[in-house]
Short mmCIF file of C-alpha atoms and ligand atoms in Angstrom, two decimals:
data_model
loop_
_atom_site.label_atom_id
_atom_site.label_comp_id
_atom_site.label_asym_id
_atom_site.label_seq_id
_atom_site.Cartn_x
_atom_site.Cartn_y
_atom_site.Cartn_z
CA UNK A 1 104.30 -5.47 -35.70
CA UNK A 2 105.96 -3.19 -32.95
CA UNK A 3 109.26 -3.45 -31.41
CA UNK A 4 109.45 -4.38 -27.60
CA UNK A 5 112.25 -1.79 -27.14
CA UNK A 6 111.46 1.51 -25.72
CA UNK A 7 113.04 4.48 -27.64
CA UNK A 8 111.57 7.56 -25.99
CA UNK A 9 111.08 9.20 -29.11
CA UNK A 10 110.40 12.86 -29.13
CA UNK A 11 110.14 14.01 -32.81
CA UNK A 12 110.46 17.62 -33.12
CA UNK A 13 111.20 17.87 -36.79
CA UNK A 14 108.24 15.85 -37.84
CA UNK A 15 105.95 17.76 -35.46
CA UNK A 16 107.22 21.35 -36.09
CA UNK A 17 108.49 21.37 -39.67
CA UNK A 18 105.56 19.60 -41.29
CA UNK A 19 106.40 21.10 -44.71
CA UNK A 20 109.98 19.94 -44.69
CA UNK A 21 109.50 16.19 -45.32
CA UNK A 22 107.39 13.45 -46.67
CA UNK A 23 106.19 10.34 -44.81
CA UNK A 24 108.09 7.16 -46.00
CA UNK A 25 107.63 3.45 -45.36
CA UNK A 26 110.69 0.91 -45.11
CA UNK A 27 110.97 -1.88 -47.69
CA UNK A 28 110.16 -5.44 -46.66
CA UNK A 29 113.45 -7.44 -46.65
CA UNK A 30 113.48 -11.31 -46.94
CA UNK A 31 116.01 -12.19 -44.32
CA UNK A 32 117.61 -9.26 -42.31
CA UNK A 33 120.65 -10.49 -40.21
CA UNK A 34 122.74 -8.25 -37.93
CA UNK A 35 126.33 -7.39 -38.97
CA UNK A 36 127.41 -5.07 -36.32
CA UNK A 37 125.84 -3.30 -33.32
CA UNK A 38 127.23 -0.29 -31.32
CA UNK A 39 126.56 -1.20 -27.60
CA UNK A 40 128.23 1.85 -26.36
CA UNK A 41 126.18 4.13 -28.53
CA UNK A 42 123.00 2.44 -27.62
CA UNK A 43 123.77 3.05 -23.97
CA UNK A 44 124.53 6.75 -24.61
CA UNK A 45 121.07 6.83 -26.23
CA UNK A 46 119.48 5.27 -23.06
CA UNK A 47 118.47 2.06 -24.92
CA UNK A 48 118.38 -1.30 -23.23
CA UNK A 49 121.11 -2.73 -25.48
CA UNK A 50 120.79 -6.36 -24.17
CA UNK A 51 116.96 -6.42 -25.14
CA UNK A 52 117.48 -4.40 -28.24
CA UNK A 53 120.18 -6.88 -29.55
CA UNK A 54 117.39 -9.71 -29.64
CA UNK A 55 115.49 -7.71 -32.26
CA UNK A 56 118.09 -5.30 -33.78
CA UNK A 57 118.15 -7.24 -37.09
CA UNK A 58 114.47 -6.38 -37.43
CA UNK A 59 114.45 -2.90 -35.75
CA UNK A 60 117.52 -1.64 -37.78
CA UNK A 61 116.22 -2.89 -41.20
CA UNK A 62 112.99 -1.22 -40.69
CA UNK A 63 110.91 -4.49 -40.19
CA UNK A 64 109.79 -3.56 -36.58
CA UNK A 65 108.96 -0.14 -35.95
CA UNK A 66 109.56 0.99 -32.41
CA UNK A 67 106.64 2.62 -30.62
CA UNK A 68 106.64 6.37 -31.42
CA UNK A 69 108.70 6.11 -34.66
CA UNK A 70 107.59 8.35 -37.42
CA UNK A 71 109.52 7.35 -40.60
CA UNK A 72 110.02 10.45 -42.67
CA UNK A 73 112.20 11.49 -45.72
CA UNK A 74 113.65 14.96 -45.26
CA UNK A 75 113.53 17.52 -48.16
CA UNK A 76 116.81 19.02 -49.28
CA UNK A 77 118.59 20.63 -52.22
CA UNK A 78 122.25 21.33 -52.81
CA UNK A 79 125.23 22.18 -54.76
CA UNK A 80 127.00 19.16 -56.00
CA UNK A 81 130.57 19.48 -57.38
CA UNK A 82 129.42 23.18 -57.74
CA UNK A 83 126.47 22.57 -59.73
CA UNK A 84 122.94 23.25 -58.00
CA UNK A 85 120.31 20.61 -57.78
CA UNK A 86 117.08 22.13 -56.29
CA UNK A 87 115.55 18.61 -55.47
CA UNK A 88 117.48 16.07 -53.78
CA UNK A 89 116.22 14.74 -50.44
CA UNK A 90 116.46 11.66 -48.61
CA UNK A 91 116.20 9.11 -51.62
CA UNK A 92 117.68 6.11 -49.65
CA UNK A 93 117.26 7.27 -45.94
CA UNK A 94 114.38 7.64 -43.64
CA UNK A 95 114.36 9.15 -40.19
CA UNK A 96 112.82 7.05 -37.61
CA UNK A 97 112.75 9.99 -34.91
CA UNK A 98 114.63 11.91 -32.28
CA UNK A 99 115.73 10.70 -28.92
CA UNK A 100 117.34 12.98 -26.14
CA UNK A 101 120.57 11.01 -25.04
CA UNK A 102 121.79 10.67 -21.39
CA UNK A 103 123.81 13.70 -21.73
CA UNK A 104 120.66 15.74 -22.71
CA UNK A 105 121.55 16.06 -26.47
CA UNK A 106 118.75 15.40 -28.81
CA UNK A 107 119.95 12.98 -31.64
CA UNK A 108 118.29 11.84 -34.75
CA UNK A 109 118.08 8.12 -35.58
CA UNK A 110 117.93 7.44 -39.21
CA UNK A 111 117.95 4.26 -41.39
CA UNK A 112 120.00 4.54 -44.50
CA UNK A 113 119.35 1.89 -47.39
CA UNK A 114 115.83 0.98 -46.14
CA UNK A 115 114.03 1.41 -49.48
CA UNK A 116 112.71 4.21 -51.89
CA UNK A 117 111.02 7.27 -50.72
CA UNK A 118 109.36 10.14 -52.37
CA UNK A 119 112.83 11.75 -53.09
CA UNK A 120 114.27 8.56 -54.77
CA UNK A 121 114.16 10.06 -58.19
CA UNK A 122 114.23 6.56 -59.92
CA UNK A 123 116.76 5.17 -57.59
CA UNK A 124 116.13 2.00 -55.73
CA UNK A 125 116.62 3.53 -52.18
CA UNK A 126 118.82 0.72 -51.06
CA UNK A 127 122.40 0.37 -49.88
CA UNK A 128 124.77 -2.56 -50.06
CA UNK A 129 127.03 -4.42 -47.53
CA UNK A 130 130.36 -2.78 -48.59
CA UNK A 131 129.77 0.80 -48.29
CA UNK A 132 127.64 0.36 -45.24
CA UNK A 133 130.46 -1.31 -43.51
CA UNK A 134 132.83 1.37 -44.67
CA UNK A 135 130.39 3.96 -43.27
CA UNK A 136 130.49 2.11 -39.91
CA UNK A 137 134.15 1.71 -39.86
CA UNK A 138 135.22 5.27 -40.80
CA UNK A 139 132.67 6.89 -38.51
CA UNK A 140 133.90 4.75 -35.70
CA UNK A 141 137.63 5.84 -36.30
CA UNK A 142 136.82 9.50 -36.57
CA UNK A 143 134.71 9.42 -33.30
CA UNK A 144 137.75 7.55 -31.60
CA UNK A 145 140.05 10.13 -32.90
CA UNK A 146 137.95 12.93 -31.38
CA UNK A 147 136.63 14.27 -34.61
CA UNK A 148 132.99 15.35 -34.75
CA UNK A 149 130.89 12.83 -36.87
CA UNK A 150 127.51 11.11 -37.32
CA UNK A 151 127.62 7.66 -35.64
CA UNK A 152 126.50 4.22 -36.65
CA UNK A 153 124.22 2.33 -34.42
CA UNK A 154 123.91 -0.90 -36.47
CA UNK A 155 124.46 -2.47 -39.77
CA UNK A 156 122.15 -5.01 -41.05
CA UNK A 157 122.45 -7.26 -44.05
CA UNK A 158 119.01 -7.55 -45.68
CA UNK A 159 119.34 -10.85 -47.53
CA UNK A 160 118.37 -9.27 -51.00
CA UNK A 161 120.65 -8.32 -53.82
CA UNK A 162 121.05 -4.73 -54.87
CA UNK A 163 122.07 -4.00 -58.47
CA UNK A 164 125.03 -1.63 -59.03
CA UNK A 165 127.78 -2.58 -61.62
CA UNK A 166 126.90 -6.07 -60.56
CA UNK A 167 124.65 -7.56 -57.79
CA UNK A 168 125.72 -6.89 -54.30
CA UNK A 169 124.35 -8.17 -51.00
CA UNK A 170 122.06 -5.36 -49.66
CA UNK A 171 122.44 -3.85 -46.09
CA UNK A 172 120.90 -1.05 -44.02
CA UNK A 173 122.99 1.11 -41.71
CA UNK A 174 121.44 3.13 -38.93
CA UNK A 175 122.83 6.67 -38.47
CA UNK A 176 122.69 8.67 -35.30
CA UNK A 177 123.18 12.41 -35.87
CA UNK A 178 122.89 15.63 -33.84
CA UNK A 179 120.55 16.41 -36.59
CA UNK A 180 120.35 16.13 -40.33
CA UNK A 181 119.97 19.73 -40.99
CA UNK A 182 122.25 20.63 -43.86
CA UNK A 183 123.01 23.79 -45.96
CA UNK A 184 121.20 21.90 -48.49
CA UNK A 185 118.05 21.87 -46.37
CA UNK A 186 117.95 25.71 -46.42
CA UNK A 187 118.82 25.80 -50.00
CA UNK A 188 115.67 23.73 -50.68
CA UNK A 189 113.47 26.74 -49.48
CA UNK A 190 115.56 29.42 -50.25
CA UNK A 191 115.64 28.51 -53.79
CA UNK A 192 111.82 28.45 -53.88
CA UNK A 193 112.07 32.24 -52.50
CA UNK A 194 110.28 30.82 -49.43
CA UNK A 195 111.45 33.18 -46.89
CA UNK A 196 108.84 32.14 -44.43
CA UNK A 197 109.99 28.55 -44.29
CA UNK A 198 113.74 29.56 -44.42
CA UNK A 199 113.23 31.65 -41.36
CA UNK A 200 111.28 28.74 -39.76
CA UNK A 201 114.02 26.37 -40.54
CA UNK A 202 116.76 28.94 -39.17
CA UNK A 203 114.69 29.20 -35.96
CA UNK A 204 114.59 25.44 -35.42
CA UNK A 205 118.36 25.18 -36.01
CA UNK A 206 119.10 28.07 -33.56
CA UNK A 207 116.84 26.42 -30.94
CA UNK A 208 118.18 22.87 -31.40
CA UNK A 209 121.98 23.55 -31.98
CA UNK A 210 122.82 26.98 -30.82
CA UNK A 211 120.31 28.18 -28.16
CA UNK A 212 122.85 30.76 -26.96
CA UNK A 213 121.43 32.79 -29.81
CA UNK A 214 117.94 32.83 -28.75
CA UNK A 215 116.96 36.35 -27.82
CA UNK A 216 120.09 37.68 -29.60
CA UNK A 217 119.44 40.91 -31.69
CA UNK A 218 121.10 39.41 -34.65
CA UNK A 219 120.33 35.56 -34.58
CA UNK A 220 120.72 34.75 -38.23
CA UNK A 221 124.22 36.36 -38.45
CA UNK A 222 125.00 34.51 -35.30
CA UNK A 223 123.94 31.30 -36.83
CA UNK A 224 126.26 31.74 -39.80
CA UNK A 225 128.99 32.43 -37.33
CA UNK A 226 128.25 29.50 -35.10
CA UNK A 227 128.06 27.13 -38.15
CA UNK A 228 131.29 28.69 -39.52
CA UNK A 229 133.16 27.94 -36.08
CA UNK A 230 131.77 24.41 -35.99
CA UNK A 231 132.92 23.69 -39.39
CA UNK A 232 136.19 25.28 -38.84
CA UNK A 233 136.68 22.88 -35.96
CA UNK A 234 135.50 19.86 -38.07
CA UNK A 235 137.73 20.69 -41.07
CA UNK A 236 140.75 21.12 -38.78
CA UNK A 237 140.20 17.84 -37.27
CA UNK A 238 140.06 16.17 -40.79
CA UNK A 239 143.17 17.82 -41.75
CA UNK A 240 144.98 16.83 -38.55
CA UNK A 241 144.12 13.24 -38.99
CA UNK A 242 144.70 13.19 -42.82
CA UNK A 243 141.19 12.39 -43.65
CA UNK A 244 139.68 13.11 -47.02
CA UNK A 245 135.90 13.30 -47.09
CA UNK A 246 135.76 13.40 -50.70
CA UNK A 247 132.20 14.68 -51.42
CA UNK A 248 131.72 17.85 -49.58
CA UNK A 249 128.69 18.89 -51.50
CA UNK A 250 126.40 21.46 -49.61
CA UNK A 251 123.91 18.44 -48.82
CA UNK A 252 126.81 16.85 -47.10
CA UNK A 253 127.48 19.96 -44.92
CA UNK A 254 125.81 19.79 -41.83
CA UNK A 255 124.39 22.78 -39.54
CA UNK A 256 125.85 21.02 -36.27
CA UNK A 257 129.19 20.49 -37.67
CA UNK A 258 129.26 16.69 -37.90
CA UNK A 259 130.99 14.55 -40.59
CA UNK A 260 128.14 13.15 -42.68
CA UNK A 261 128.09 10.45 -45.45
CA UNK A 262 131.35 8.32 -45.98
CA UNK A 263 130.94 7.32 -49.57
CA UNK A 264 134.27 8.22 -51.44
CA UNK A 265 136.15 9.01 -48.24
CA UNK A 266 139.69 7.94 -47.46
CA UNK A 267 142.63 8.70 -45.23
CA UNK A 268 145.80 9.44 -47.13
CA UNK A 269 148.94 7.49 -46.71
CA UNK A 270 151.92 9.72 -47.91
CA UNK A 271 151.11 13.32 -47.14
CA UNK A 272 149.88 14.96 -50.26
CA UNK A 273 147.82 18.05 -50.57
CA UNK A 274 146.43 16.73 -53.88
CA UNK A 275 145.37 13.34 -52.54
CA UNK A 276 141.97 12.54 -53.90
CA UNK A 277 140.32 8.98 -53.97
CA UNK A 278 136.88 9.71 -55.33
CA UNK A 279 136.24 7.86 -58.58
CA UNK A 280 133.99 10.74 -59.77
CA UNK A 281 136.20 13.63 -58.55
CA UNK A 282 137.82 14.23 -62.00
CA UNK A 283 139.09 17.80 -61.13
CA UNK A 284 140.25 17.02 -57.54
CA UNK A 285 137.82 19.57 -56.36
CA UNK A 286 137.50 17.71 -52.93
CA UNK A 287 141.14 16.97 -52.67
CA UNK A 288 142.77 16.65 -49.22
CA UNK A 289 144.38 20.32 -49.33
CA UNK A 290 141.26 21.90 -50.76
CA UNK A 291 138.79 21.02 -47.95
CA UNK A 292 139.35 24.35 -46.01
CA UNK A 293 138.54 26.50 -49.02
CA UNK A 294 135.60 24.22 -49.94
CA UNK A 295 134.19 24.43 -46.44
CA UNK A 296 134.47 28.55 -47.01
CA UNK A 297 132.56 28.09 -50.31
CA UNK A 298 129.83 26.19 -48.74
CA UNK A 299 129.48 28.69 -45.96
CA UNK A 300 129.16 31.37 -48.67
CA UNK A 301 126.30 29.34 -50.02
CA UNK A 302 124.71 29.18 -46.47
CA UNK A 303 125.30 32.92 -46.05
CA UNK A 304 123.33 33.45 -49.36
CA UNK A 305 120.20 31.89 -47.99
CA UNK A 306 120.45 33.62 -44.81
CA UNK A 307 120.88 37.12 -46.39
CA UNK A 308 117.29 38.13 -46.35
CA UNK A 309 116.83 37.22 -42.78
CA UNK A 310 120.15 39.26 -41.70
CA UNK A 311 119.11 42.61 -43.14
CA UNK A 312 116.41 43.96 -45.46
CA UNK A 313 119.11 46.17 -47.03
CA UNK A 314 120.88 43.63 -49.14
CA UNK A 315 124.17 45.56 -49.36
CA UNK A 316 124.33 45.70 -45.62
CA UNK A 317 123.46 42.15 -45.39
CA UNK A 318 126.28 41.12 -47.84
CA UNK A 319 128.88 43.32 -45.98
CA UNK A 320 128.04 41.63 -42.60
CA UNK A 321 128.24 38.04 -43.91
CA UNK A 322 131.50 38.84 -45.65
CA UNK A 323 133.13 39.52 -42.42
CA UNK A 324 131.95 36.27 -40.99
CA UNK A 325 133.18 34.27 -44.00
CA UNK A 326 136.48 35.87 -43.71
CA UNK A 327 136.71 34.97 -40.02
CA UNK A 328 136.35 31.35 -41.09
CA UNK A 329 139.96 31.26 -42.47
CA UNK A 330 141.48 32.63 -39.34
CA UNK A 331 139.44 30.43 -37.18
CA UNK A 332 140.28 27.37 -39.24
CA UNK A 333 143.96 28.12 -39.07
CA UNK A 334 144.02 28.74 -35.28
CA UNK A 335 142.14 25.22 -34.81
CA UNK A 336 144.62 23.57 -37.19
CA UNK A 337 147.56 24.98 -35.63
CA UNK A 338 146.18 24.14 -32.24
CA UNK A 339 145.44 20.59 -33.29
CA UNK A 340 149.05 20.10 -34.83
CA UNK A 341 150.65 21.69 -31.82
CA UNK A 342 149.02 18.91 -29.53
CA UNK A 343 150.27 16.31 -32.13
CA UNK A 344 153.84 17.77 -31.71
CA UNK A 345 153.53 17.64 -27.95
CA UNK A 346 153.86 21.53 -27.60
CA UNK A 347 152.02 23.02 -24.70
CA UNK A 348 152.09 26.57 -25.14
CA UNK A 349 151.19 28.57 -28.20
CA UNK A 350 154.01 30.53 -29.75
CA UNK A 351 153.95 32.89 -32.68
CA UNK A 352 156.24 30.52 -34.49
CA UNK A 353 153.76 27.67 -34.39
CA UNK A 354 152.20 28.06 -37.79
CA UNK A 355 155.58 28.00 -39.36
CA UNK A 356 156.80 25.09 -37.30
CA UNK A 357 153.83 23.11 -38.31
CA UNK A 358 153.79 23.96 -41.87
CA UNK A 359 157.46 23.38 -42.15
CA UNK A 360 156.67 19.80 -40.93
CA UNK A 361 153.92 19.15 -43.57
CA UNK A 362 156.02 20.60 -46.33
CA UNK A 363 158.88 18.17 -45.49
CA UNK A 364 156.42 15.21 -45.30
CA UNK A 365 155.20 16.16 -48.75
CA UNK A 366 158.65 16.72 -50.15
CA UNK A 367 159.73 13.19 -48.89
CA UNK A 368 156.27 11.39 -49.48
CA UNK A 369 156.52 10.09 -45.94
CA UNK A 370 153.57 8.33 -44.54
CA UNK A 371 151.32 10.92 -42.65
CA UNK A 372 150.05 8.87 -39.68
CA UNK A 373 153.01 6.61 -38.94
CA UNK A 374 155.47 9.45 -39.18
CA UNK A 375 153.58 11.70 -36.84
CA UNK A 376 153.31 8.57 -34.43
CA UNK A 377 157.10 7.89 -34.70
CA UNK A 378 157.89 11.50 -33.71
CA UNK A 379 157.23 10.66 -30.04
CA UNK A 380 160.11 7.95 -30.22
CA UNK A 381 162.29 10.62 -31.70
CA UNK A 382 161.47 12.64 -28.59
CA UNK A 383 162.09 10.01 -26.31
CA UNK A 384 165.56 8.87 -27.71
CA UNK A 385 168.41 10.25 -25.75
CA UNK A 386 170.31 11.04 -28.95
CA UNK A 387 167.35 12.15 -30.75
CA UNK A 388 169.19 14.28 -33.36
CA UNK A 389 170.66 11.38 -34.93
CA UNK A 390 167.30 9.48 -35.36
CA UNK A 391 166.90 7.90 -38.64
CA UNK A 392 163.65 9.91 -39.19
CA UNK A 393 165.53 13.21 -38.70
CA UNK A 394 168.24 12.14 -40.94
CA UNK A 395 166.04 11.76 -43.95
CA UNK A 396 167.50 15.02 -45.01
CA UNK A 397 169.46 18.09 -43.77
CA UNK A 398 166.20 19.97 -43.77
CA UNK A 399 164.39 17.54 -41.68
CA UNK A 400 167.30 17.63 -39.15
CA UNK A 401 167.05 21.23 -38.85
CA UNK A 402 163.32 21.13 -38.37
CA UNK A 403 163.94 18.55 -35.57
CA UNK A 404 166.33 20.43 -33.77
CA UNK A 405 163.94 23.56 -33.64
CA UNK A 406 161.16 21.17 -32.55
CA UNK A 407 163.12 19.30 -29.87
CA UNK A 408 164.49 22.64 -28.49
CA UNK A 409 160.92 23.61 -27.99
CA UNK A 410 160.06 20.35 -26.10
CA UNK A 411 163.05 20.63 -23.95
CA UNK A 412 162.06 23.98 -22.47
CA UNK A 413 158.69 22.73 -21.30
CA UNK A 414 157.79 21.23 -17.95
CA UNK A 415 158.72 17.38 -18.12
CA UNK A 416 160.77 18.04 -21.30
CA UNK A 417 161.03 15.73 -24.13
CA UNK A 418 159.92 12.60 -22.28
CA UNK A 419 156.76 14.05 -20.98
CA UNK A 420 155.89 15.59 -24.48
CA UNK A 421 156.45 12.08 -26.06
CA UNK A 422 153.84 10.43 -23.34
CA UNK A 423 151.35 13.09 -24.57
CA UNK A 424 151.88 12.67 -28.19
CA UNK A 425 151.23 8.83 -27.88
CA UNK A 426 147.61 9.87 -26.73
CA UNK A 427 146.93 11.98 -29.75
CA UNK A 428 148.79 10.49 -32.63
CA UNK A 429 147.05 7.21 -33.58
CA UNK A 430 148.72 3.92 -34.34
CA UNK A 431 145.53 2.67 -36.17
CA UNK A 432 143.44 4.30 -38.74
CA UNK A 433 141.27 2.65 -41.30
CA UNK A 434 143.95 2.27 -43.91
CA UNK A 435 142.38 1.94 -47.41
CA UNK A 436 143.86 -1.64 -48.12
CA UNK A 437 142.68 -2.97 -44.85
CA UNK A 438 139.19 -1.52 -45.31
CA UNK A 439 139.06 -3.06 -48.66
CA UNK A 440 140.25 -6.26 -47.44
CA UNK A 441 137.57 -6.31 -44.80
CA UNK A 442 134.88 -5.25 -47.01
CA UNK A 443 135.74 -7.75 -49.75
CA UNK A 444 135.81 -10.62 -47.18
CA UNK A 445 132.21 -9.48 -45.92
CA UNK A 446 130.83 -9.08 -49.35
CA UNK A 447 132.38 -12.12 -51.22
CA UNK A 448 132.80 -14.62 -48.29
CA UNK A 449 130.25 -13.31 -45.63
CA UNK A 450 133.23 -13.29 -43.44
CA UNK A 451 133.06 -10.38 -40.97
CA UNK A 452 136.21 -11.55 -39.05
CA UNK A 453 138.52 -8.89 -40.73
CA UNK A 454 135.95 -6.22 -40.30
CA UNK A 455 135.65 -7.08 -36.62
CA UNK A 456 139.45 -7.12 -36.26
CA UNK A 457 139.95 -3.75 -37.92
CA UNK A 458 136.95 -2.20 -36.13
CA UNK A 459 138.43 -3.44 -32.74
CA UNK A 460 141.98 -1.76 -33.64
CA UNK A 461 140.43 1.55 -34.74
CA UNK A 462 138.06 2.04 -31.95
CA UNK A 463 141.05 2.07 -29.54
CA UNK A 464 143.51 3.71 -31.87
CA UNK A 465 146.39 4.95 -29.60
CA UNK A 466 147.25 1.54 -27.89
CA UNK A 467 150.00 -0.64 -29.73
CA UNK A 468 148.66 -4.22 -30.06
CA UNK A 469 151.01 -7.05 -30.52
CA UNK A 470 150.81 -8.88 -33.84
CA UNK A 471 149.20 -6.04 -35.62
CA UNK A 472 152.06 -4.26 -37.29
CA UNK A 473 150.42 -4.72 -40.75
CA UNK A 474 147.49 -2.57 -39.47
CA UNK A 475 149.83 0.36 -38.67
CA UNK A 476 151.62 0.41 -42.04
CA UNK A 477 150.91 2.30 -45.16
CA UNK A 478 149.41 0.42 -48.01
CA UNK A 479 151.91 -0.86 -50.95
CA UNK A 480 152.45 2.11 -53.26
CA UNK A 481 151.05 -0.04 -56.02
CA UNK A 482 147.55 -0.07 -53.99
CA UNK A 483 147.43 3.42 -53.38
CA UNK A 484 148.12 4.28 -57.05
CA UNK A 485 145.14 2.48 -58.20
CA UNK A 486 142.87 2.95 -55.16
CA UNK A 487 139.49 4.56 -55.69
CA UNK A 488 136.48 4.99 -53.54
CA UNK A 489 132.88 5.39 -54.61
CA UNK A 490 129.84 7.52 -53.73
CA UNK A 491 127.02 5.11 -53.43
CA UNK A 492 126.04 3.75 -50.05
P1 AMP B 501 124.89 11.11 -51.38
O1 AMP B 501 125.93 10.85 -52.44
O2 AMP B 501 124.68 10.06 -50.28
O3 AMP B 501 125.21 12.41 -50.51
O4 AMP B 501 123.47 11.24 -51.91
C1 AMP B 501 123.23 12.27 -52.95
C2 AMP B 501 121.71 12.19 -53.42
O5 AMP B 501 121.40 11.01 -54.16
C3 AMP B 501 120.67 12.12 -52.18
O6 AMP B 501 119.65 12.93 -52.39
C4 AMP B 501 120.50 10.62 -51.88
O7 AMP B 501 119.26 10.43 -51.25
C5 AMP B 501 120.38 10.25 -53.51
N1 AMP B 501 120.58 8.79 -53.68
C6 AMP B 501 122.04 8.19 -53.67
N2 AMP B 501 121.74 6.86 -53.74
C7 AMP B 501 120.34 6.69 -54.02
C8 AMP B 501 119.72 5.39 -54.26
N3 AMP B 501 120.25 4.19 -54.33
N4 AMP B 501 118.33 5.58 -54.45
C9 AMP B 501 117.69 6.79 -54.13
N5 AMP B 501 118.41 7.91 -53.98
C10 AMP B 501 119.78 7.99 -53.75
MG1 MG B 502 124.49 12.89 -48.93
#
């Protein structure tokens, strides 16, 4: 059966990279039911969202294939927690196809949890309601906070049970991405010493994501530099909002620089560089404060696969990529400082910015202050006539000294402290997906089939800068007893 909604598919990956995937077929589900649908994203994609809503439960569970869809499972490899797996691939996802959106950007549409594929390696290829709704919520939050991310178009419960540590209700999430090219996609072919296909993939990636490199004399080094910049922007974005991805394996590290895979992710409450919530990250490899270094490590793995394309002389190639990898650290730092500068209401860059922003994060860490609400509260410090006596700044002598330096900077800017405070309220969120609120929403959906808490939370985080009446508990940190025991899990 075909869908009556027109998707205008134009599937370049399936057509041009025939050795890079295997065909896949969605599983049959007993009674799919729509849990969430992203109208705004549907409109961006040029889809008729009113018509699509009628059949969304069927289309986004793979029961009704839109005209032109070519379901495929992509091949990839990857370093997981530092160890290399040469064969991963889409084991629980299949791409339906690509659509050029209204802004002219090509986007992948992929079902996740739609059943086994040739890459499932014994897994069931399925997903369950809890992790699917987590992916939906957290990606919506990142998008609303201006951080580059894959987006969720729909979440459908399938009516069947999936078996994890106990039976859970099954679900499928539809993911929209600038592409699903990962460092791991390159590693799949490079690990097989397949230089021809590695080059083919690099050329495809350049054409799709970094066309400014077409015709360049050094396109593959340019590709590394472009991905490095995109990832530096992304990681700086995560760090500025207190987001911990939790599983930065090279197969979850995209060429387009979007956040992908929201398994063991979380936002931290109290500022803590060592914060980690993933149940399987025993060593804290992917802790909050390690994310920039891990990104650089992942880029080094990307550089390795590109070396043979960059220069026939291996030593020369190594020297050239080394420079790009070193630049990552500088670029990341610049992006992070720029992000923090805007969170602090500062308009002009100053040589003391890094010291000022690091000074704040050190104080937050020392006093174990909640990151998001403290940053939000700083605008009220800036607004108060007698701000130096604000209770926040009087947490300690050091905080007060820091506050005076910061307020002095604000006072020298056009509009002074009041204008800075107004700007700050447009970049420091009131609402993020607080871990305890996410758990509350997921538990209610899973155990009671009640989506109301999910919808309420989603509504707040999609519009995160506006204070809403009666929602104070959504703006507060979880009780410390909750945070101490909180763990997130990988599987979607
Ligand atoms: P992820 O943790 O989502 O990044 O996935 C890592 C790898 O495990 C990918 O190759 C997935 O396709 C595969 N995988 C995870 N869960 C399943 C599942 N339930 N069935 C089959 N493959 C899976
Ligand atoms: Mg993954």
